[in-house]
Short mmCIF file of C-alpha atoms and ligand atoms in Angstrom, two decimals:
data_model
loop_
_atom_site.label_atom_id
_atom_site.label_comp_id
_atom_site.label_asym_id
_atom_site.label_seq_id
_atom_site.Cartn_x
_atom_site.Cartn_y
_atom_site.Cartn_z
CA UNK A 16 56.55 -162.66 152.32
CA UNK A 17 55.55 -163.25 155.21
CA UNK A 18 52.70 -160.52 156.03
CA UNK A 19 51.11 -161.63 159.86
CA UNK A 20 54.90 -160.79 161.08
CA UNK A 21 54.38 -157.58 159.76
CA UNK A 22 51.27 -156.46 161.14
CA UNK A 23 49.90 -155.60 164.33
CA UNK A 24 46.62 -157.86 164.41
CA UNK A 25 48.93 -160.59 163.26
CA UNK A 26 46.44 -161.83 160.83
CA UNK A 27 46.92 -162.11 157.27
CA UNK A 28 43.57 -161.48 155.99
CA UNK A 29 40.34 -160.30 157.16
CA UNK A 30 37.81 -163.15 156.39
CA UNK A 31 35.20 -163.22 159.10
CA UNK A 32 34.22 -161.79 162.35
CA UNK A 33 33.94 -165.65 163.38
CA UNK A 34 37.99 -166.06 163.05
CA UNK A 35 38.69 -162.46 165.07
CA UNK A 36 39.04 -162.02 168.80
CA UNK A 37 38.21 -159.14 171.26
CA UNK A 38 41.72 -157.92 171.09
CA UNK A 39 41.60 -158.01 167.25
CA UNK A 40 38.56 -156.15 166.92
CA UNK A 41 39.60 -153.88 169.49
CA UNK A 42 42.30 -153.03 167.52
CA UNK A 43 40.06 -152.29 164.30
CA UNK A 44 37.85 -150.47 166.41
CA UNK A 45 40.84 -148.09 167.99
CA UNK A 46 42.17 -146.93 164.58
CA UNK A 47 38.55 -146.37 162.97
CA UNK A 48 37.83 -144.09 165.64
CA UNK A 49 41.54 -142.19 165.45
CA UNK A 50 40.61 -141.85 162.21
CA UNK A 51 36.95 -140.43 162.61
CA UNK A 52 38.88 -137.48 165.63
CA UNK A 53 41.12 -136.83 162.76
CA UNK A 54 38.12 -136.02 160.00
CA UNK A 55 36.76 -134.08 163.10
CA UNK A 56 38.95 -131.73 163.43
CA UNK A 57 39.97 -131.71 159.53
CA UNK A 58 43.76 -132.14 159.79
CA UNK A 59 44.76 -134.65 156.79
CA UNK A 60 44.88 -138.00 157.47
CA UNK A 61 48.13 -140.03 157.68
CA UNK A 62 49.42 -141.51 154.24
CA UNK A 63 49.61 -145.00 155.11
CA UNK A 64 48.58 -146.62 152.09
CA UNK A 65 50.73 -143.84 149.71
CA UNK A 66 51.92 -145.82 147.07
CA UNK A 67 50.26 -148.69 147.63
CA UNK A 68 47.72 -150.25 145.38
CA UNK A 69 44.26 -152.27 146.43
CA UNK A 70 42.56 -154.20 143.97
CA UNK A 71 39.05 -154.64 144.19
CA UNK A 72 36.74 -157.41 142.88
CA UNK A 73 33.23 -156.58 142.95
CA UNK A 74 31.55 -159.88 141.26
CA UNK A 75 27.75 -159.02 143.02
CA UNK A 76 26.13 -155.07 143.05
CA UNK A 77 27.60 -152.93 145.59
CA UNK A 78 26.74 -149.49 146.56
CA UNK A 79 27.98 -148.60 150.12
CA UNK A 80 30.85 -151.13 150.34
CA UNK A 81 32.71 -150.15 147.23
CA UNK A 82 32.65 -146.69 147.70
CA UNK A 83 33.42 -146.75 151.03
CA UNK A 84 36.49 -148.99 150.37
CA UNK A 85 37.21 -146.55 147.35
CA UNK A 86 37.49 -143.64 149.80
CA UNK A 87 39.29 -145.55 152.31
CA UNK A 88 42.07 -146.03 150.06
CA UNK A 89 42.27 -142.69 148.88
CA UNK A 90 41.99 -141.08 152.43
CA UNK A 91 45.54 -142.82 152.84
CA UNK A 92 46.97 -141.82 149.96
CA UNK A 93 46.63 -145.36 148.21
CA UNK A 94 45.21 -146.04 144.73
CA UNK A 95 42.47 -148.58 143.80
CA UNK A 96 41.45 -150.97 140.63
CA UNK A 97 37.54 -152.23 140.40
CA UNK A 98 36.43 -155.02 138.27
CA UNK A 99 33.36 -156.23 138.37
CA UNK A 100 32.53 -159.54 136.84
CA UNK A 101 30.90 -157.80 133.53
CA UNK A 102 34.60 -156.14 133.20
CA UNK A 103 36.41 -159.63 134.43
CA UNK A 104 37.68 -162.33 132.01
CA UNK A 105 35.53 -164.39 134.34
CA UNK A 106 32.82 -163.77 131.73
CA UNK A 107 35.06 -165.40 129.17
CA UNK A 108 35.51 -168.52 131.40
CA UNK A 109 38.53 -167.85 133.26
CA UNK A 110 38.20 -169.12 137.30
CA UNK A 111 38.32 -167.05 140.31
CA UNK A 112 41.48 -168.13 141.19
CA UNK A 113 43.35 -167.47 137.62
CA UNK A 114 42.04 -164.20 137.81
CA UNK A 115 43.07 -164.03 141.60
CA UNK A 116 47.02 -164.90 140.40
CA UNK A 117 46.77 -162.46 137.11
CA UNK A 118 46.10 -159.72 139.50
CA UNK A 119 48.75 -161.01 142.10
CA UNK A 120 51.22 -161.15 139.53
CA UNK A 121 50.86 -157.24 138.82
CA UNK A 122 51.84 -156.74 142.51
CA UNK A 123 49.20 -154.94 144.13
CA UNK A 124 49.66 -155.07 148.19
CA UNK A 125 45.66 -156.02 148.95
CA UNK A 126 42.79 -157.52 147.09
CA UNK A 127 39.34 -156.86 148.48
CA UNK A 128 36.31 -159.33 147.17
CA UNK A 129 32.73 -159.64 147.25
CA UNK A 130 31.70 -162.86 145.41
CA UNK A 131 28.33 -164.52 145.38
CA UNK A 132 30.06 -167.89 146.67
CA UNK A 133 30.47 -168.40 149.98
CA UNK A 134 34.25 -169.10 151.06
CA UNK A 135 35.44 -167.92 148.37
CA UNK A 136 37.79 -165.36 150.05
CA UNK A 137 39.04 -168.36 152.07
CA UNK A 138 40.05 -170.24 148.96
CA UNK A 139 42.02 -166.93 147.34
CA UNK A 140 43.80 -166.27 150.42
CA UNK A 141 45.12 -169.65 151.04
CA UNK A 142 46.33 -169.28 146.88
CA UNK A 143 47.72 -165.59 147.26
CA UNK A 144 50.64 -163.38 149.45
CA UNK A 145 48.48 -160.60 149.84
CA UNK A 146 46.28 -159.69 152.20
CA UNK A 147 42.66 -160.47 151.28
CA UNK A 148 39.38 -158.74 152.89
CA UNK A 149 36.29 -160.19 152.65
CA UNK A 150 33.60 -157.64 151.09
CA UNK A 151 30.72 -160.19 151.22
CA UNK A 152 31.04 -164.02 150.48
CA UNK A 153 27.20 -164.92 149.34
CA UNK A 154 25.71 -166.02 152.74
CA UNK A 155 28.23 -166.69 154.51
CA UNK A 156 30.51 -163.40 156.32
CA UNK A 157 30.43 -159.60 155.87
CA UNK A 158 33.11 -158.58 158.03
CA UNK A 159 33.85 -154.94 157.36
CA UNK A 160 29.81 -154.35 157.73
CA UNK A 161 29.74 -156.01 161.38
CA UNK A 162 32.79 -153.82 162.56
CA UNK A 163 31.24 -150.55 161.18
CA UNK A 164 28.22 -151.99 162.80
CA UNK A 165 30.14 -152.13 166.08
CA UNK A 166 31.78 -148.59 165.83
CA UNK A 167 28.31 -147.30 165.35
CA UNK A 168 26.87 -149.05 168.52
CA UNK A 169 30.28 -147.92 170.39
CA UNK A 170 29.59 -144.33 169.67
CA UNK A 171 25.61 -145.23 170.42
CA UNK A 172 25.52 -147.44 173.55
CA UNK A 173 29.44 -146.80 174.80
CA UNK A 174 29.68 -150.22 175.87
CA UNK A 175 29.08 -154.40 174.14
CA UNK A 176 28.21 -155.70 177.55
CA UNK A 177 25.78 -157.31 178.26
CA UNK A 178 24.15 -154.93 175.35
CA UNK A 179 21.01 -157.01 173.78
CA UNK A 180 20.70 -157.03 170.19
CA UNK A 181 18.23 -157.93 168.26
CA UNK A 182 18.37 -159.22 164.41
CA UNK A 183 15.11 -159.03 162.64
CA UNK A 184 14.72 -160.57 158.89
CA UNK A 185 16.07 -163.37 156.48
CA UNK A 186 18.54 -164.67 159.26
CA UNK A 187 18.81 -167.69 156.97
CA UNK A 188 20.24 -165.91 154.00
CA UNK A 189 21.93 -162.73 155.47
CA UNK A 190 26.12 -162.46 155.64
CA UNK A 191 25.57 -159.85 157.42
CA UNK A 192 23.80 -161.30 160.82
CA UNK A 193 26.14 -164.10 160.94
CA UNK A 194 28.86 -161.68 160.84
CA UNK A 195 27.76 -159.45 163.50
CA UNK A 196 26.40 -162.62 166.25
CA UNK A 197 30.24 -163.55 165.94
CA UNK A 198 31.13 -160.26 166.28
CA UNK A 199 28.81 -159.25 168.61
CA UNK A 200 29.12 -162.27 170.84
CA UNK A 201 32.75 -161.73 170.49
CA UNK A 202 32.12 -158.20 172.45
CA UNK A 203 29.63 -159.54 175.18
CA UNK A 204 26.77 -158.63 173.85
CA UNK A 205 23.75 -160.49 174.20
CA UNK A 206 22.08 -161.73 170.71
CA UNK A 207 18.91 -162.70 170.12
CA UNK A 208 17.39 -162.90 166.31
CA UNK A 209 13.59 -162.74 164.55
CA UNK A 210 12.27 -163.86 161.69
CA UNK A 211 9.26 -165.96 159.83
CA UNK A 212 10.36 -169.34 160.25
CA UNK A 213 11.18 -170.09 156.81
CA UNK A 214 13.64 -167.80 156.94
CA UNK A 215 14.86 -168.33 160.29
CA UNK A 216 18.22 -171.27 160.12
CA UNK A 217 17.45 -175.02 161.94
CA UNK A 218 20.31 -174.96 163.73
CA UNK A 219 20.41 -171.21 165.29
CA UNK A 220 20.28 -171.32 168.84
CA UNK A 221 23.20 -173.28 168.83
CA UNK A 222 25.05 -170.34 167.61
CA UNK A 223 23.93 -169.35 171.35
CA UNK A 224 21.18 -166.44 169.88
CA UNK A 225 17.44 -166.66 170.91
CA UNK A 226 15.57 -166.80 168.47
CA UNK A 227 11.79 -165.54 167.78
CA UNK A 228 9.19 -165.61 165.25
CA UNK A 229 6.81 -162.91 167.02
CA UNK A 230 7.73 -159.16 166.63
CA UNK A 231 6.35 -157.71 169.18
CA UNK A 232 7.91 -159.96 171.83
CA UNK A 233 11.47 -159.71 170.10
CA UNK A 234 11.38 -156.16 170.51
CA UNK A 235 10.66 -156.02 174.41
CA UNK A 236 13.85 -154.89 176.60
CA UNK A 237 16.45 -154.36 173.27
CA UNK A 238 19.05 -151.93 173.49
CA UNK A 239 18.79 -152.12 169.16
CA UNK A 240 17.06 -153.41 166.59
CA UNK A 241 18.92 -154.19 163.37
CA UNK A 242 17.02 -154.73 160.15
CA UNK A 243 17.60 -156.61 157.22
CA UNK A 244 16.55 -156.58 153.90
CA UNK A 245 14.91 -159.88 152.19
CA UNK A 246 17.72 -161.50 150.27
CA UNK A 247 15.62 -161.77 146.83
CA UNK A 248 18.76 -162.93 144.82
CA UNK A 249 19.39 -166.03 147.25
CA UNK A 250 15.77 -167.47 147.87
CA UNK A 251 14.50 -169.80 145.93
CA UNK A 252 11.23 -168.75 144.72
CA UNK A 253 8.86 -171.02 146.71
CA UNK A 254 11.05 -169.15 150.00
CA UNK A 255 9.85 -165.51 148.85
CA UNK A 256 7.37 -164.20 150.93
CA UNK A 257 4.40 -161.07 149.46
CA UNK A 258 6.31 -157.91 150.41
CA UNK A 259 2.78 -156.51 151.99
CA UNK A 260 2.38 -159.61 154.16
CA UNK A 261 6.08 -159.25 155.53
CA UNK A 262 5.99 -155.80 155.99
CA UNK A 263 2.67 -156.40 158.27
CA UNK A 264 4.41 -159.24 160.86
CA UNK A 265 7.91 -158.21 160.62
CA UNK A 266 8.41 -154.77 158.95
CA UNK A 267 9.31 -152.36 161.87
CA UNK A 268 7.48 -149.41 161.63
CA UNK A 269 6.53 -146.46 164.16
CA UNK A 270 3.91 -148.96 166.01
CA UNK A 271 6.44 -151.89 166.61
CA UNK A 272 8.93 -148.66 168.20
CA UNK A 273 5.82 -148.21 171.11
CA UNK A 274 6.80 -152.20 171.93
CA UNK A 275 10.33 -150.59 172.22
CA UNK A 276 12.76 -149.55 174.91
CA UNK A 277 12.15 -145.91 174.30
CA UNK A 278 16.23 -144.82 173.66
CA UNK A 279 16.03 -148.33 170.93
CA UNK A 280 18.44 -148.00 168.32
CA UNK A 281 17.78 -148.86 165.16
CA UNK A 282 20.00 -150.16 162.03
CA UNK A 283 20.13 -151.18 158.98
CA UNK A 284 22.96 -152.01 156.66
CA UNK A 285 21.24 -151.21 153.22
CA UNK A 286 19.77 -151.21 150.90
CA UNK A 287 16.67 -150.87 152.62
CA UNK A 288 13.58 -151.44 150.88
CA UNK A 289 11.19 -149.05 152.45
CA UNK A 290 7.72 -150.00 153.44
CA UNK A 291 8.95 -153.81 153.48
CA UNK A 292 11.48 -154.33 156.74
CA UNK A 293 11.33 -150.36 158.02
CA UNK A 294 8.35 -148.18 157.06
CA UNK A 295 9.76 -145.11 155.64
CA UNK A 296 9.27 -142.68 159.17
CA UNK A 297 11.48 -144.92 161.12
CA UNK A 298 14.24 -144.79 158.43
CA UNK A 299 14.07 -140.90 158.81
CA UNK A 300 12.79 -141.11 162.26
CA UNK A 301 15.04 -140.01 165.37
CA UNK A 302 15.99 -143.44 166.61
CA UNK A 303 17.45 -144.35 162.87
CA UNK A 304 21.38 -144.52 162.74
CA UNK A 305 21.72 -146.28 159.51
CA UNK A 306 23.44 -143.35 157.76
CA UNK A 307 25.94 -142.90 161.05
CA UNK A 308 26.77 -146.67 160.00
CA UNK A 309 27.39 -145.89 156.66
CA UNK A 310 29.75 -142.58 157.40
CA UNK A 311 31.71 -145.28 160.23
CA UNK A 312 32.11 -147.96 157.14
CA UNK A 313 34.82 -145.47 155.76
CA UNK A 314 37.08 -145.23 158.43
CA UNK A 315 37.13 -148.93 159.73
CA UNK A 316 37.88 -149.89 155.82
CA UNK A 317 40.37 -146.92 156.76
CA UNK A 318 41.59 -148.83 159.58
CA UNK A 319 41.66 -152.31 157.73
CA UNK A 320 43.97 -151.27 155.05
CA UNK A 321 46.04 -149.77 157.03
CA UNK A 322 46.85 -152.50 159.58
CA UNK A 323 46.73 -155.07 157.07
CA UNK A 324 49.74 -153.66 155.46
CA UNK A 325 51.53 -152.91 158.19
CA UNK A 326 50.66 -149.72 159.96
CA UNK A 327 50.92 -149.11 163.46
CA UNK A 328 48.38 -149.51 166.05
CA UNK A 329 46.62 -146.33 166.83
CA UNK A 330 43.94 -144.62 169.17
CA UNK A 331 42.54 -141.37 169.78
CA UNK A 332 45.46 -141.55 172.51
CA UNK A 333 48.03 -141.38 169.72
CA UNK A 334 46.66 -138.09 168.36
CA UNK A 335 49.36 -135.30 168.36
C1 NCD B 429 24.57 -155.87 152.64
C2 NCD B 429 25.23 -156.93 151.78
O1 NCD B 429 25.61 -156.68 150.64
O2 NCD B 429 25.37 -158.01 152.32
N1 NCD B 429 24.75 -154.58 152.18
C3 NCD B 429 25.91 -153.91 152.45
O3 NCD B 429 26.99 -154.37 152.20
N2 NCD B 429 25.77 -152.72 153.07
C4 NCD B 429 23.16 -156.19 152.96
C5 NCD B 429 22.19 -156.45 151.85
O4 NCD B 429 22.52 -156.44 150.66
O5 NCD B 429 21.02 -156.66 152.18
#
């Protein structure tokens, strides 16, 4: 089967921002919002997934993603399997990939996995027919999260170019920054990242970011500031800095906003540990949009699933 022929992105899989082009995300970006004007004016969505089956691999905790990709599927009339890695015969020693083919050979049109490995998503898809999305490889690519970030800014900002961006946190350990500087960059926006240095990569700025380690200097001129939690589960110990004495030199909080452009947005893909990375008014606070980001993760999962298998390009243009 020969899926890319099929679809419109003419990809087979969704595996990273890094391996997408402006056209591609375009694309993603188009449908999600056809999708949003049609839950705006509460006509039923199209049934593009009817029929079809996604099965979903959770092997790491998951609030947002897997519920969003669970309502994805069943705003298109599609049905959905989770198994987590308690539920998995992973526990009983079976590989990644075994379990991969099991669940290929019941037929199910697209698997979606989070794994704690990065690559892993690469090394399925290469085994499997279906189309696989990448819900989070370890550190390594959060796709889905970077697009919904980049729907949110859309609606936000209007426009990528020449936007600036700033990432503030564990750039070192975070899927979810690397996916959106590819994505990001991708667009035309302008990237720049902060962070202590022990949690800030070697090799960064040749990603093409600038990169700081003092707050208030990051902050100065950026259209948004996105957030990011500590990634406890992937330091090492010796890595893991006192939550009072990170929240103090790089939690944002209602006096790093006065170093702000005074229309900053800012985001945050959750969980967010309040009083560490954002103090809890500027979650709540006016320039927050991290619960606009979570509402937009539903309709570009929407939009993945259904141009992964094989629906037709759409845009608020299309609407009837
Ligand atoms: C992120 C993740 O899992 O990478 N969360 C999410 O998917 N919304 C970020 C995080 O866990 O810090």
């Amino acid at each position: 089967m020969d899926v890319t022929a099929r679809n419109v992105l003419g990809i087979k899989s969704i595996l990273g921002t890094e391996l997408l082009n402006k056209h591609q995300i375009q694309q993603i970006l188009d449908c999600a919002f056809y999708f949003k004007a049609i839950r705006n004016t509460k006509a039923p969505f199209p049934k593009s997934l009817a029929g079809k089956n996604a099965v979903m691999l959770f092997f790491e905790p998951s609030t947002r993603t897997r519920s969003s990709f669970a309502l994805a599927a069943k705003n298109l009339g599609g049905n959905t399997v989770v198994l987590t890695k308690e539920a998995s015969s992973t526990g009983k020693g079976e590989t990644l990939l075994d379990t991969a083919r099991t669940i290929e050979a019941m037929q199910p049109d697209v698997l979606v996995l989070r794994h704690p490995s990065a690559g892993s998503p690469h090394h399925i898809d290469r085994a499997l027919a279906i189309p696989v999305i990448n819900a989070g490889d370890g550190f390594h690519e959060h796709p889905t999260q970077a697009l919904l970030d980049l729907m949110t800014l859309k609606e936000f900002k209007g426009n990528f170019a020449g936007l600036r961006v700033l990432i503030v946190g564990d750039i070192a350990h975070s899927r979810v920054a690397r996916s959106d500087i590819y994505a990001l960059q991708t667009m035309g926006a302008k990237v720049s990242v902060c962070g202590p240095p022990t949690l800030l990569p070697p090799q960064i700025e040749a990603l093409g970011v600038t990169a700081y380690t003092d707050l208030r200097a990051a902050v100065r001129d950026q259209d948004v500031v996105m957030v990011l939690r500590i990634q406890l589960e992937r330091l090492n110990p010796a890595q893991n800095p006192s939550g009072g004495e990170y929240a103090r030199f790089y939690g944002v909080s209602t006096e790093t906003l006065k170093h702000c452009k005074p229309d900053v947005l800012i985001m945050h893909p959750g969980p967010v540990n309040r009083g560490v990375e954002l103090s809890p008014d500027v979650v709540d606070g006016p320039r927050s949009v991290i619960l606009n980001q979570v509402g937009n993760g539903v309709f570009v999962r929407m939009a993945i699933f259904h141009l992964l298998t094989g629906g037709e390009a759409l845009h608020e243009g299309t609407m009837v």
